[in-house]
mmCIF file of C-alpha atoms and ligand atoms in Angstrom:
data_model
loop_
_atom_site.group_PDB
_atom_site.id
_atom_site.type_symbol
_atom_site.label_atom_id
_atom_site.label_comp_id
_atom_site.label_asym_id
_atom_site.label_seq_id
_atom_site.Cartn_x
_atom_site.Cartn_y
_atom_site.Cartn_z
ATOM 1 C CA MET A 1 2.230 -37.117 32.853
ATOM 2 C CA LEU A 2 3.307 -37.711 29.303
ATOM 3 C CA LEU A 3 5.982 -34.935 29.416
ATOM 4 C CA GLU A 4 7.342 -35.289 32.884
ATOM 5 C CA GLY A 5 10.466 -33.336 33.338
ATOM 6 C CA LYS A 6 10.602 -32.087 29.791
ATOM 7 C CA ARG A 7 11.512 -28.552 28.794
ATOM 8 C CA ALA A 8 9.238 -26.893 26.203
ATOM 9 C CA ILE A 9 8.977 -23.682 24.192
ATOM 10 C CA VAL A 10 5.602 -22.587 22.774
ATOM 11 C CA THR A 11 5.571 -19.725 20.296
ATOM 12 C CA GLY A 12 2.361 -17.616 20.241
ATOM 13 C CA GLY A 13 1.784 -19.221 23.625
ATOM 14 C CA SER A 14 -0.329 -16.584 25.476
ATOM 15 C CA ARG A 15 -3.602 -16.940 23.680
ATOM 16 C CA GLY A 16 -5.706 -19.271 21.552
ATOM 17 C CA ILE A 17 -4.331 -22.671 20.572
ATOM 18 C CA GLY A 18 -0.881 -21.725 21.844
ATOM 19 C CA ARG A 19 -2.084 -21.023 25.232
ATOM 20 C CA GLY A 20 -3.946 -24.355 25.217
ATOM 21 C CA ILE A 21 -0.742 -26.144 24.208
ATOM 22 C CA ALA A 22 1.390 -24.375 26.904
ATOM 23 C CA VAL A 23 -1.123 -25.333 29.640
ATOM 24 C CA GLU A 24 -1.528 -28.893 28.387
ATOM 25 C CA PHE A 25 2.237 -29.276 28.300
ATOM 26 C CA ALA A 26 2.468 -28.169 31.905
ATOM 27 C CA ARG A 27 -0.408 -30.500 32.867
ATOM 28 C CA GLN A 28 1.632 -33.269 31.448
ATOM 29 C CA GLY A 29 4.601 -32.356 33.490
ATOM 30 C CA ALA A 30 6.767 -29.982 31.407
ATOM 31 C CA ASP A 31 8.182 -26.530 32.228
ATOM 32 C CA VAL A 32 7.359 -23.968 29.512
ATOM 33 C CA VAL A 33 8.777 -20.920 27.870
ATOM 34 C CA ILE A 34 6.060 -19.074 26.160
ATOM 35 C CA ASN A 35 6.638 -16.498 23.525
ATOM 36 C CA TYR A 36 3.962 -13.920 22.894
ATOM 37 C CA PHE A 37 3.582 -10.845 20.659
ATOM 38 C CA GLY A 38 2.698 -7.750 22.598
ATOM 39 C CA GLY A 39 4.241 -4.950 20.477
ATOM 40 C CA ALA A 40 2.723 -1.536 20.377
ATOM 41 C CA ASP A 41 0.805 -2.218 17.242
ATOM 42 C CA SER A 42 -0.433 -5.732 18.299
ATOM 43 C CA GLY A 43 -3.706 -4.359 19.613
ATOM 44 C CA PHE A 44 -3.725 -6.822 22.458
ATOM 45 C CA SER A 45 -3.376 -6.114 26.106
ATOM 46 C CA ARG A 46 0.123 -7.135 26.368
ATOM 47 C CA ASP A 47 0.894 -8.598 29.738
ATOM 48 C CA LYS A 48 -2.532 -9.821 30.652
ATOM 49 C CA ALA A 49 -2.733 -12.861 28.454
ATOM 50 C CA ALA A 50 0.846 -13.857 29.052
ATOM 51 C CA ASP A 51 0.622 -13.221 32.747
ATOM 52 C CA GLU A 52 -2.561 -15.395 32.908
ATOM 53 C CA THR A 53 -0.972 -18.228 31.026
ATOM 54 C CA VAL A 54 2.091 -18.140 33.368
ATOM 55 C CA ALA A 55 -0.168 -18.123 36.391
ATOM 56 C CA GLU A 56 -2.141 -21.145 34.972
ATOM 57 C CA ILE A 57 1.041 -23.124 34.418
ATOM 58 C CA GLU A 58 2.379 -22.258 37.948
ATOM 59 C CA ALA A 59 -0.884 -23.322 39.450
ATOM 60 C CA LEU A 60 -0.204 -26.750 37.887
ATOM 61 C CA GLY A 61 3.112 -26.796 39.745
ATOM 62 C CA ARG A 62 5.315 -26.194 36.795
ATOM 63 C CA LYS A 63 7.694 -23.386 35.863
ATOM 64 C CA ALA A 64 6.791 -20.798 33.204
ATOM 65 C CA ILE A 65 8.612 -17.859 31.542
ATOM 66 C CA ALA A 66 7.003 -15.377 29.187
ATOM 67 C CA ILE A 67 9.104 -13.710 26.523
ATOM 68 C CA GLU A 68 7.750 -10.945 24.348
ATOM 69 C CA GLY A 69 8.818 -10.786 20.715
ATOM 70 C CA ASN A 70 7.801 -10.996 17.071
ATOM 71 C CA ILE A 71 8.656 -14.451 15.879
ATOM 72 C CA ALA A 72 9.336 -13.052 12.390
ATOM 73 C CA GLU A 73 12.676 -11.739 13.901
ATOM 74 C CA PRO A 74 15.250 -14.545 13.938
ATOM 75 C CA ALA A 75 16.772 -13.099 17.127
ATOM 76 C CA VAL A 76 13.587 -13.811 19.061
ATOM 77 C CA SER A 77 13.966 -17.613 18.502
ATOM 78 C CA THR A 78 17.519 -17.396 19.745
ATOM 79 C CA GLU A 79 16.283 -15.604 22.830
ATOM 80 C CA LEU A 80 13.672 -18.206 23.445
ATOM 81 C CA VAL A 81 16.176 -21.022 23.342
ATOM 82 C CA GLN A 82 18.553 -19.095 25.697
ATOM 83 C CA ALA A 83 15.720 -18.472 28.106
ATOM 84 C CA ALA A 84 14.909 -22.240 28.275
ATOM 85 C CA VAL A 85 18.608 -23.073 28.708
ATOM 86 C CA ASP A 86 19.128 -20.486 31.471
ATOM 87 C CA ALA A 87 15.939 -21.332 33.351
ATOM 88 C CA PHE A 88 15.459 -25.093 32.708
ATOM 89 C CA GLY A 89 18.850 -26.226 31.428
ATOM 90 C CA GLY A 90 17.803 -27.075 27.862
ATOM 91 C CA VAL A 91 15.012 -27.622 25.313
ATOM 92 C CA ASP A 92 13.328 -30.974 24.600
ATOM 93 C CA ILE A 93 10.117 -29.767 22.938
ATOM 94 C CA LEU A 94 9.161 -26.946 20.564
ATOM 95 C CA ALA A 95 5.569 -26.130 19.650
ATOM 96 C CA SER A 96 5.871 -23.755 16.754
ATOM 97 C CA ASN A 97 2.494 -22.189 16.820
ATOM 98 C CA ALA A 98 2.631 -18.375 16.434
ATOM 99 C CA GLY A 99 0.398 -17.319 13.531
ATOM 100 C CA ILE A 100 -1.836 -14.496 12.305
ATOM 101 C CA CYS A 101 -4.765 -14.297 9.843
ATOM 102 C CA PRO A 102 -5.869 -10.798 9.166
ATOM 103 C CA PHE A 103 -8.783 -11.787 6.834
ATOM 104 C CA HIS A 104 -8.540 -9.766 3.523
ATOM 105 C CA THR A 105 -9.885 -9.949 -0.061
ATOM 106 C CA PHE A 106 -7.446 -11.230 -2.705
ATOM 107 C CA LEU A 107 -7.624 -8.665 -5.562
ATOM 108 C CA ASP A 108 -6.629 -5.784 -3.326
ATOM 109 C CA MET A 109 -4.300 -7.524 -0.930
ATOM 110 C CA PRO A 110 -1.719 -5.009 0.123
ATOM 111 C CA PRO A 111 1.893 -6.330 -0.445
ATOM 112 C CA GLU A 112 2.767 -5.447 3.048
ATOM 113 C CA LEU A 113 0.014 -7.460 4.552
ATOM 114 C CA LEU A 114 1.102 -10.507 2.517
ATOM 115 C CA ARG A 115 4.692 -10.090 3.677
ATOM 116 C CA GLN A 116 3.657 -9.732 7.256
ATOM 117 C CA VAL A 117 1.645 -12.975 7.206
ATOM 118 C CA VAL A 118 4.432 -14.969 5.443
ATOM 119 C CA ASP A 119 6.991 -13.499 7.851
ATOM 120 C CA VAL A 120 5.197 -14.450 10.994
ATOM 121 C CA ASN A 121 3.552 -17.721 9.966
ATOM 122 C CA LEU A 122 6.174 -19.271 7.775
ATOM 123 C CA ASN A 123 9.536 -17.550 8.212
ATOM 124 C CA GLY A 124 8.866 -17.279 11.960
ATOM 125 C CA ALA A 125 8.219 -21.062 12.107
ATOM 126 C CA PHE A 126 11.459 -21.658 10.214
ATOM 127 C CA PHE A 127 13.491 -19.561 12.640
ATOM 128 C CA ALA A 128 11.961 -21.103 15.703
ATOM 129 C CA VAL A 129 12.503 -24.647 14.442
ATOM 130 C CA GLN A 130 16.041 -23.942 13.408
ATOM 131 C CA ALA A 131 17.034 -22.408 16.726
ATOM 132 C CA ALA A 132 15.430 -25.097 18.821
ATOM 133 C CA ALA A 133 16.788 -27.909 16.623
ATOM 134 C CA ASN A 134 20.362 -26.625 16.890
ATOM 135 C CA ARG A 135 20.063 -26.780 20.682
ATOM 136 C CA MET A 136 18.580 -30.186 20.569
ATOM 137 C CA LYS A 137 21.298 -31.485 18.368
ATOM 138 C CA ASP A 138 23.948 -30.072 20.737
ATOM 139 C CA GLN A 139 22.194 -31.697 23.669
ATOM 140 C CA GLY A 140 22.408 -35.074 21.881
ATOM 141 C CA THR A 141 19.201 -36.422 23.437
ATOM 142 C CA GLY A 142 16.739 -35.928 20.639
ATOM 143 C CA GLY A 143 13.645 -33.872 20.823
ATOM 144 C CA ALA A 144 10.211 -33.188 19.435
ATOM 145 C CA ILE A 145 8.859 -30.425 17.287
ATOM 146 C CA VAL A 146 5.166 -29.939 16.615
ATOM 147 C CA ALA A 147 4.024 -27.158 14.363
ATOM 148 C CA THR A 148 0.551 -25.700 14.109
ATOM 149 C CA SER A 149 -0.370 -26.013 10.466
ATOM 150 C CA SER A 150 -4.076 -25.957 9.622
ATOM 151 C CA ILE A 151 -6.850 -27.500 7.603
ATOM 152 C CA SER A 152 -6.057 -24.407 5.448
ATOM 153 C CA ALA A 153 -2.883 -26.267 4.258
ATOM 154 C CA LEU A 154 -5.306 -28.498 2.299
ATOM 155 C CA VAL A 155 -8.177 -26.185 1.410
ATOM 156 C CA GLY A 156 -8.449 -22.632 0.216
ATOM 157 C CA GLY A 157 -10.164 -19.532 1.614
ATOM 158 C CA ALA A 158 -11.176 -16.473 -0.471
ATOM 159 C CA MET A 159 -10.234 -14.169 2.506
ATOM 160 C CA GLN A 160 -7.159 -16.176 3.332
ATOM 161 C CA SER A 161 -5.078 -16.207 0.167
ATOM 162 C CA HIS A 162 -2.083 -14.804 2.082
ATOM 163 C CA TYR A 163 -2.602 -17.241 4.958
ATOM 164 C CA THR A 164 -3.305 -20.613 3.415
ATOM 165 C CA PRO A 165 0.039 -20.811 1.572
ATOM 166 C CA THR A 166 1.807 -20.233 4.825
ATOM 167 C CA LYS A 167 -0.007 -23.218 6.390
ATOM 168 C CA ALA A 168 0.801 -25.396 3.496
ATOM 169 C CA GLY A 169 4.354 -24.139 3.869
ATOM 170 C CA VAL A 170 4.523 -25.029 7.551
ATOM 171 C CA HIS A 171 3.259 -28.565 6.715
ATOM 172 C CA SER A 172 5.994 -28.752 4.071
ATOM 173 C CA LEU A 173 8.620 -27.432 6.466
ATOM 174 C CA MET A 174 7.799 -30.212 8.945
ATOM 175 C CA GLN A 175 8.268 -32.832 6.153
ATOM 176 C CA SER A 176 11.672 -31.502 5.199
ATOM 177 C CA VAL A 177 12.963 -31.061 8.812
ATOM 178 C CA ALA A 178 11.750 -34.476 9.678
ATOM 179 C CA ILE A 179 14.284 -35.768 7.219
ATOM 180 C CA ALA A 180 16.994 -33.291 8.168
ATOM 181 C CA LEU A 181 16.684 -33.870 11.908
ATOM 182 C CA GLY A 182 15.826 -37.601 12.012
ATOM 183 C CA PRO A 183 19.476 -38.583 12.391
ATOM 184 C CA TYR A 184 19.576 -36.508 15.650
ATOM 185 C CA GLY A 185 16.450 -38.200 17.005
ATOM 186 C CA ILE A 186 14.440 -35.096 16.619
ATOM 187 C CA ARG A 187 10.849 -35.936 15.502
ATOM 188 C CA CYS A 188 8.911 -33.224 13.524
ATOM 189 C CA ASN A 189 5.172 -33.299 12.983
ATOM 190 C CA SER A 190 2.344 -30.924 12.404
ATOM 191 C CA VAL A 191 -1.283 -30.682 13.485
ATOM 192 C CA MET A 192 -3.915 -29.267 11.230
ATOM 193 C CA PRO A 193 -6.628 -27.628 13.307
ATOM 194 C CA GLY A 194 -9.984 -27.042 11.688
ATOM 195 C CA ALA A 195 -12.572 -24.597 13.068
ATOM 196 C CA ILE A 196 -11.201 -23.816 16.530
ATOM 197 C CA ALA A 197 -12.807 -20.756 18.189
ATOM 198 C CA THR A 198 -10.138 -18.307 19.332
ATOM 199 C CA ASP A 199 -9.362 -14.598 18.903
ATOM 200 C CA ILE A 200 -7.998 -15.246 15.393
ATOM 201 C CA ASN A 201 -11.448 -15.825 13.943
ATOM 202 C CA LYS A 202 -13.723 -14.054 16.493
ATOM 203 C CA ASP A 203 -14.752 -11.363 13.980
ATOM 204 C CA ASP A 204 -14.995 -13.713 11.054
ATOM 205 C CA TRP A 205 -17.331 -15.940 12.922
ATOM 206 C CA SER A 206 -19.326 -13.239 14.622
ATOM 207 C CA ASP A 207 -21.718 -13.654 11.647
ATOM 208 C CA PRO A 208 -24.349 -15.979 12.968
ATOM 209 C CA GLN A 209 -25.062 -17.383 9.448
ATOM 210 C CA LYS A 210 -21.453 -18.311 8.969
ATOM 211 C CA ARG A 211 -21.340 -20.084 12.318
ATOM 212 C CA ALA A 212 -24.553 -21.925 11.722
ATOM 213 C CA TYR A 213 -23.220 -23.098 8.356
ATOM 214 C CA LEU A 214 -19.934 -24.368 9.906
ATOM 215 C CA ASP A 215 -21.785 -26.057 12.739
ATOM 216 C CA LYS A 216 -23.678 -28.002 10.152
ATOM 217 C CA ARG A 217 -20.524 -28.939 8.262
ATOM 218 C CA ILE A 218 -18.589 -30.376 11.264
ATOM 219 C CA PRO A 219 -19.433 -34.058 11.724
ATOM 220 C CA LEU A 220 -18.795 -33.946 15.503
ATOM 221 C CA GLY A 221 -21.284 -31.115 15.669
ATOM 222 C CA ARG A 222 -19.266 -28.422 17.362
ATOM 223 C CA PHE A 223 -16.406 -26.034 17.030
ATOM 224 C CA GLY A 224 -13.130 -27.069 18.541
ATOM 225 C CA GLU A 225 -11.535 -25.730 21.639
ATOM 226 C CA PRO A 226 -7.832 -25.008 22.005
ATOM 227 C CA SER A 227 -7.630 -27.986 24.364
ATOM 228 C CA ASP A 228 -8.809 -30.307 21.602
ATOM 229 C CA VAL A 229 -5.680 -29.438 19.650
ATOM 230 C CA ALA A 230 -3.430 -29.119 22.624
ATOM 231 C CA LYS A 231 -4.056 -32.773 23.684
ATOM 232 C CA VAL A 232 -2.923 -34.014 20.197
ATOM 233 C CA VAL A 233 0.164 -31.715 20.294
ATOM 234 C CA ALA A 234 1.125 -33.161 23.673
ATOM 235 C CA PHE A 235 0.693 -36.698 22.311
ATOM 236 C CA LEU A 236 2.947 -35.909 19.275
ATOM 237 C CA ALA A 237 5.489 -34.301 21.513
ATOM 238 C CA SER A 238 5.556 -37.277 23.911
ATOM 239 C CA ASP A 239 7.243 -40.681 23.691
ATOM 240 C CA MET A 240 3.828 -42.228 22.942
ATOM 241 C CA ALA A 241 4.592 -40.963 19.371
ATOM 242 C CA SER A 242 8.201 -42.300 19.372
ATOM 243 C CA TYR A 243 8.009 -43.602 15.757
ATOM 244 C CA VAL A 244 5.927 -40.664 14.261
ATOM 245 C CA THR A 245 7.830 -38.170 12.322
ATOM 246 C CA GLY A 246 6.976 -36.141 9.225
ATOM 247 C CA ALA A 247 3.364 -36.693 9.905
ATOM 248 C CA ALA A 248 0.432 -34.278 9.737
ATOM 249 C CA LEU A 249 -2.670 -34.859 11.838
ATOM 250 C CA LEU A 250 -6.038 -33.189 11.130
ATOM 251 C CA VAL A 251 -7.776 -32.077 14.347
ATOM 252 C CA ASP A 252 -10.998 -30.792 12.878
ATOM 253 C CA GLY A 253 -13.954 -32.811 14.126
ATOM 254 C CA GLY A 254 -14.243 -34.358 10.551
ATOM 255 C CA LEU A 255 -14.680 -31.046 8.766
ATOM 256 C CA TYR A 256 -12.192 -31.768 5.941
ATOM 257 C CA VAL A 257 -13.671 -35.097 4.871
ATOM 258 C CA ASN A 258 -17.142 -33.737 4.907
ATOM 259 C CA LEU A 259 -17.157 -32.623 1.289
ATOM 260 C CA GLN A 260 -20.644 -33.594 0.132
HETATM 261 C C1 LIG B 301 -7.894 -21.730 9.907
HETATM 262 C C2 LIG B 301 -9.173 -22.030 9.240
HETATM 263 C C3 LIG B 301 -10.094 -21.543 10.142
HETATM 264 C C4 LIG B 301 -9.848 -20.071 10.387
HETATM 265 C C5 LIG B 301 -8.398 -19.874 10.788
HETATM 266 C C6 LIG B 301 -8.028 -18.409 10.961
HETATM 267 O O1 LIG B 301 -6.755 -22.439 9.632
HETATM 268 O O2 LIG B 301 -9.280 -21.526 7.966
HETATM 269 O O3 LIG B 301 -11.430 -21.700 9.719
HETATM 270 O O4 LIG B 301 -10.600 -19.569 11.349
HETATM 271 O O5 LIG B 301 -7.640 -20.360 9.855
#
């Protein structure tokens, strides 16, 4: 029960790593507002994933609220904070996690696709952090922010030239806000997940050759699960990490260091 009585927001919290984080937060004793994207063009069955996540959290005996919205819109972050205040009385933890990676070749990258990825992954993180941090500052009791960066903040990807700069950006954002928010007792860190099997890379890794190659490259010998990342996020969000801020933690089974 690392997060007993804490009030958390998780963006991109209905599926993938975000869902893992939301459920782990609840398991550790927190109530959770999850944000999810279910717009008409999202291609995802809108209420199902969010409903399932809410049900999972409630089954753990915690409260959960699901709020639909594109995190690229600053108003969505304001709404998330308001929802946490109305339902739980405040915000202690933000997991800024919403992200997209529509794999695409570089030379013919459409400007609109680049803008969309930057808007969601980087600008969206900025807005969420800003809104949550203002509330935490007003509460006067500190807080913890953990962003989902990526191994892709450190290494490139031919099909991810729009995406990897946003993950480096999220890492950098956490470094800057760690300094800006330290005086308010708000800790800001990021996790850098490696190869975690979720919807975001389902198509990319449907190629058995690519999967077999990655399997070989990961020293721990397996792809990660959302829960592998979620446990680390919960740790960084908890008082166990009371003197950790501005840090980035790889959660990749050793993939990054396995260069040779
Ligand atoms: C990651 C990394 C993974 C990929 C995801 C979408 O940060 O590159 O391998 O599956 O992005």
